[in-house]
PDB file of C-alpha atoms in Angstrom:
ATOM      1  CA  MET J1305      18.678 -56.616  48.163  1.00 62.00           C
ATOM      2  CA  ARG J1306      19.583 -53.292  49.716  1.00 66.00           C
ATOM      3  CA  VAL J1307      22.705 -51.443  48.615  1.00 63.00           C
ATOM      4  CA  SER J1308      24.004 -48.414  50.461  1.00 58.00           C
ATOM      5  CA  LEU J1309      26.340 -45.901  48.874  1.00 65.00           C
ATOM      6  CA  LEU J1310      28.793 -46.334  51.737  1.00 56.00           C
ATOM      7  CA  SER J1311      29.087 -50.061  51.052  1.00 64.00           C
ATOM      8  CA  LEU J1312      30.068 -49.264  47.474  1.00 64.00           C
ATOM      9  CA  MET J1313      33.068 -47.319  48.739  1.00 82.00           C
ATOM     10  CA  ASP J1314      34.814 -50.616  49.474  1.00 89.00           C
ATOM     11  CA  GLU J1315      36.263 -52.343  46.393  1.00 92.00           C
ATOM     12  CA  LYS J1316      35.973 -55.785  48.001  1.00 93.00           C
ATOM     13  CA  ALA J1317      32.258 -55.219  48.719  1.00 90.00           C
ATOM     14  CA  CYS J1318      31.763 -54.106  45.103  1.00 91.00           C
ATOM     15  CA  TYR J1319      33.190 -57.363  43.790  1.00 95.00           C
ATOM     16  CA  GLU J1320      31.080 -59.374  46.224  1.00 93.00           C
ATOM     17  CA  LEU J1321      27.964 -57.510  45.057  1.00 90.00           C
ATOM     18  CA  LEU J1322      28.880 -58.053  41.401  1.00 93.00           C
ATOM     19  CA  ARG J1323      29.341 -61.805  41.949  1.00 95.00           C
ATOM     20  CA  GLU J1324      26.047 -62.030  43.804  1.00 93.00           C
ATOM     21  CA  LEU J1325      24.139 -60.245  41.032  1.00 90.00           C
ATOM     22  CA  ARG J1326      25.965 -61.797  38.090  1.00 92.00           C
ATOM     23  CA  TRP J1327      25.844 -65.401  39.241  1.00 93.00           C
ATOM     24  CA  GLU J1328      22.687 -65.504  41.341  1.00 90.00           C
ATOM     25  CA  ASP J1329      22.055 -69.080  40.133  1.00 91.00           C
ATOM     26  CA  GLY J1330      25.662 -70.147  40.691  1.00 94.00           C
ATOM     27  CA  LEU J1331      28.968 -69.513  38.967  1.00 96.00           C
ATOM     28  CA  GLU J1332      29.091 -70.470  35.300  1.00 95.00           C
ATOM     29  CA  CYS J1333      31.411 -70.066  32.344  1.00 96.00           C
ATOM     30  CA  PRO J1334      30.490 -67.087  30.121  1.00 94.00           C
ATOM     31  CA  ARG J1335      31.500 -69.049  27.004  1.00 94.00           C
ATOM     32  CA  CYS J1336      29.860 -72.464  27.420  1.00 96.00           C
ATOM     33  CA  ASP J1337      27.531 -71.899  30.434  1.00 94.00           C
ATOM     34  CA  SER J1338      29.088 -74.856  32.252  1.00 96.00           C
ATOM     35  CA  LYS J1339      28.889 -74.891  36.037  1.00 97.00           C
ATOM     36  CA  ASP J1340      32.082 -76.995  36.163  1.00 97.00           C
ATOM     37  CA  VAL J1341      34.238 -74.010  37.109  1.00 97.00           C
ATOM     38  CA  ILE J1342      37.074 -73.720  39.621  1.00 97.00           C
ATOM     39  CA  LYS J1343      38.629 -70.669  41.249  1.00 96.00           C
ATOM     40  CA  SER J1344      42.038 -69.823  39.881  1.00 96.00           C
ATOM     41  CA  GLY J1345      43.191 -67.243  42.428  1.00 95.00           C
ATOM     42  CA  PRO J1346      42.898 -63.469  42.611  1.00 95.00           C
ATOM     43  CA  ASP J1347      44.033 -61.088  39.907  1.00 93.00           C
ATOM     44  CA  GLU J1348      47.588 -59.818  40.475  1.00 90.00           C
ATOM     45  CA  VAL J1349      46.661 -56.148  40.038  1.00 88.00           C
ATOM     46  CA  HIS J1350      43.109 -56.081  41.449  1.00 91.00           C
ATOM     47  CA  ILE J1351      43.286 -58.354  44.486  1.00 94.00           C
ATOM     48  CA  HIS J1352      39.513 -58.537  44.964  1.00 96.00           C
ATOM     49  CA  ARG J1353      38.882 -59.661  41.376  1.00 96.00           C
ATOM     50  CA  GLN J1354      38.591 -63.459  41.292  1.00 97.00           C
ATOM     51  CA  ARG J1355      39.904 -65.502  38.374  1.00 97.00           C
ATOM     52  CA  TYR J1356      38.309 -68.776  37.259  1.00 98.00           C
ATOM     53  CA  LYS J1357      38.915 -71.699  34.916  1.00 98.00           C
ATOM     54  CA  CYS J1358      36.174 -73.649  33.174  1.00 98.00           C
ATOM     55  CA  LYS J1359      36.903 -77.356  33.281  1.00 97.00           C
ATOM     56  CA  SER J1360      34.562 -77.994  30.327  1.00 97.00           C
ATOM     57  CA  CYS J1361      35.972 -75.614  27.692  1.00 97.00           C
ATOM     58  CA  ASN J1362      39.285 -74.766  29.409  1.00 97.00           C
ATOM     59  CA  ARG J1363      38.563 -71.023  29.196  1.00 97.00           C
ATOM     60  CA  ARG J1364      39.971 -68.674  31.809  1.00 97.00           C
ATOM     61  CA  PHE J1365      37.883 -65.707  32.888  1.00 97.00           C
ATOM     62  CA  ASP J1366      37.354 -63.358  35.807  1.00 97.00           C
ATOM     63  CA  ASP J1367      34.553 -61.487  37.555  1.00 96.00           C
ATOM     64  CA  LEU J1368      34.508 -58.766  34.873  1.00 95.00           C
ATOM     65  CA  THR J1369      34.775 -60.912  31.725  1.00 95.00           C
ATOM     66  CA  ASP J1370      32.055 -60.059  29.194  1.00 92.00           C
ATOM     67  CA  THR J1371      30.682 -57.171  31.275  1.00 92.00           C
ATOM     68  CA  VAL J1372      30.587 -53.434  30.576  1.00 92.00           C
ATOM     69  CA  PHE J1373      33.338 -53.074  33.201  1.00 93.00           C
ATOM     70  CA  SER J1374      35.782 -55.339  31.374  1.00 93.00           C
ATOM     71  CA  GLY J1375      38.972 -53.682  30.155  1.00 91.00           C
ATOM     72  CA  SER J1376      38.417 -50.436  32.027  1.00 92.00           C
ATOM     73  CA  PRO J1377      41.246 -48.918  34.043  1.00 91.00           C
ATOM     74  CA  LYS J1378      38.667 -47.489  36.475  1.00 93.00           C
ATOM     75  CA  GLU J1379      37.993 -49.313  39.721  1.00 92.00           C
ATOM     76  CA  LEU J1380      34.758 -51.267  39.965  1.00 94.00           C
ATOM     77  CA  LYS J1381      33.573 -49.013  42.785  1.00 93.00           C
ATOM     78  CA  THR J1382      33.833 -45.999  40.448  1.00 93.00           C
ATOM     79  CA  TRP J1383      31.580 -47.776  37.945  1.00 94.00           C
ATOM     80  CA  LEU J1384      29.032 -48.813  40.567  1.00 92.00           C
ATOM     81  CA  ILE J1385      28.885 -45.362  42.141  1.00 92.00           C
ATOM     82  CA  CYS J1386      28.470 -43.889  38.645  1.00 94.00           C
ATOM     83  CA  LEU J1387      25.553 -46.271  38.074  1.00 92.00           C
ATOM     84  CA  TYR J1388      24.057 -45.270  41.431  1.00 91.00           C
ATOM     85  CA  LEU J1389      24.361 -41.563  40.579  1.00 94.00           C
ATOM     86  CA  MET J1390      22.762 -42.200  37.177  1.00 94.00           C
ATOM     87  CA  GLY J1391      19.814 -43.715  39.027  1.00 92.00           C
ATOM     88  CA  LEU J1392      19.440 -40.428  40.887  1.00 94.00           C
ATOM     89  CA  ASN J1393      19.224 -38.684  37.494  1.00 95.00           C
ATOM     90  CA  ILE J1394      22.380 -36.680  38.133  1.00 94.00           C
ATOM     91  CA  SER J1395      24.020 -34.976  35.159  1.00 97.00           C
ATOM     92  CA  ASN J1396      27.265 -36.211  33.660  1.00 97.00           C
ATOM     93  CA  ARG J1397      28.895 -32.972  34.775  1.00 96.00           C
ATOM     94  CA  GLN J1398      27.926 -33.623  38.394  1.00 94.00           C
ATOM     95  CA  ILE J1399      28.939 -37.297  38.119  1.00 94.00           C
ATOM     96  CA  ALA J1400      32.341 -36.182  36.850  1.00 93.00           C
ATOM     97  CA  GLN J1401      32.721 -33.843  39.823  1.00 92.00           C
ATOM     98  CA  GLU J1402      31.596 -36.456  42.364  1.00 90.00           C
ATOM     99  CA  LEU J1403      33.916 -39.140  40.966  1.00 91.00           C
ATOM    100  CA  ASP J1404      36.805 -36.756  40.289  1.00 90.00           C
ATOM    101  CA  ILE J1405      36.962 -37.693  36.605  1.00 92.00           C
ATOM    102  CA  SER J1406      36.726 -35.645  33.410  1.00 95.00           C
ATOM    103  CA  GLU J1407      33.360 -34.914  31.828  1.00 97.00           C
ATOM    104  CA  PRO J1408      34.255 -36.871  28.663  1.00 97.00           C
ATOM    105  CA  THR J1409      35.122 -39.884  30.827  1.00 96.00           C
ATOM    106  CA  ALA J1410      31.833 -39.561  32.721  1.00 96.00           C
ATOM    107  CA  GLN J1411      30.012 -39.351  29.373  1.00 97.00           C
ATOM    108  CA  LYS J1412      31.705 -42.520  28.089  1.00 97.00           C
ATOM    109  CA  MET J1413      30.989 -44.385  31.318  1.00 96.00           C
ATOM    110  CA  THR J1414      27.300 -43.449  31.413  1.00 97.00           C
ATOM    111  CA  GLU J1415      26.890 -44.348  27.720  1.00 96.00           C
ATOM    112  CA  LYS J1416      28.511 -47.737  28.271  1.00 95.00           C
ATOM    113  CA  LEU J1417      26.343 -48.401  31.328  1.00 95.00           C
ATOM    114  CA  ARG J1418      23.170 -47.439  29.455  1.00 94.00           C
ATOM    115  CA  GLU J1419      24.122 -49.721  26.541  1.00 92.00           C
ATOM    116  CA  GLY J1420      24.712 -52.573  28.985  1.00 89.00           C
ATOM    117  CA  ILE J1421      21.348 -52.022  30.656  1.00 87.00           C
ATOM    118  CA  VAL J1422      19.526 -51.989  27.309  1.00 84.00           C
ATOM    119  CA  LYS J1423      21.374 -55.119  26.135  1.00 82.00           C
ATOM    120  CA  LYS J1424      20.545 -56.996  29.350  1.00 77.00           C
ATOM    121  CA  LYS J1425      16.893 -55.973  29.092  1.00 68.00           C
ATOM    122  CA  LEU J1426      16.699 -57.108  25.475  1.00 63.00           C
ATOM    123  CA  LEU J1427      18.329 -60.452  26.290  1.00 64.00           C
ATOM    124  CA  SER J1428      16.049 -60.943  29.276  1.00 62.00           C
ATOM    125  CA  ASN J1429      12.943 -60.173  27.207  1.00 57.00           C
ATOM    126  CA  LEU J1430      14.145 -62.466  24.421  1.00 56.00           C
ATOM    127  CA  ALA J1431      14.731 -65.311  26.891  1.00 57.00           C
ATOM    128  CA  LYS J1432      11.197 -64.875  28.283  1.00 59.00           C
ATOM    129  CA  TRP J1433       9.749 -64.827  24.773  1.00 61.00           C
ATOM    130  CA  LEU J1434      11.577 -68.026  23.785  1.00 59.00           C
ATOM    131  CA  LYS J1435      10.261 -69.981  26.798  1.00 55.00           C
TER     132      LYS J1435
END
């Protein structure tokens, strides 16, 4: 999959990309892994964020539930562009300037993204080992 920086400037495209990467094998509940999930409309504040309801465990969740982006007041596009800039090995100071955020905020974002990457790698390796 090819991602251009310009496509990340659109919040709707960011959510579409997140859904494609997160649920590449189909939408499933983050609590019980059931595929018996229905759409429950868009979020009232973030219109591109989709809400869902699991028919198996009755849990409600959205595109960001149980991700490093969950609970952040920053737009998803800010997070994805930050991740892109990290991949270019750009300093937190430069990331802060590019995203028009404070250096401490850039530091917190990059730390959270790194932790998420490490956690995903560990879980992926564990899953392969258990097979």
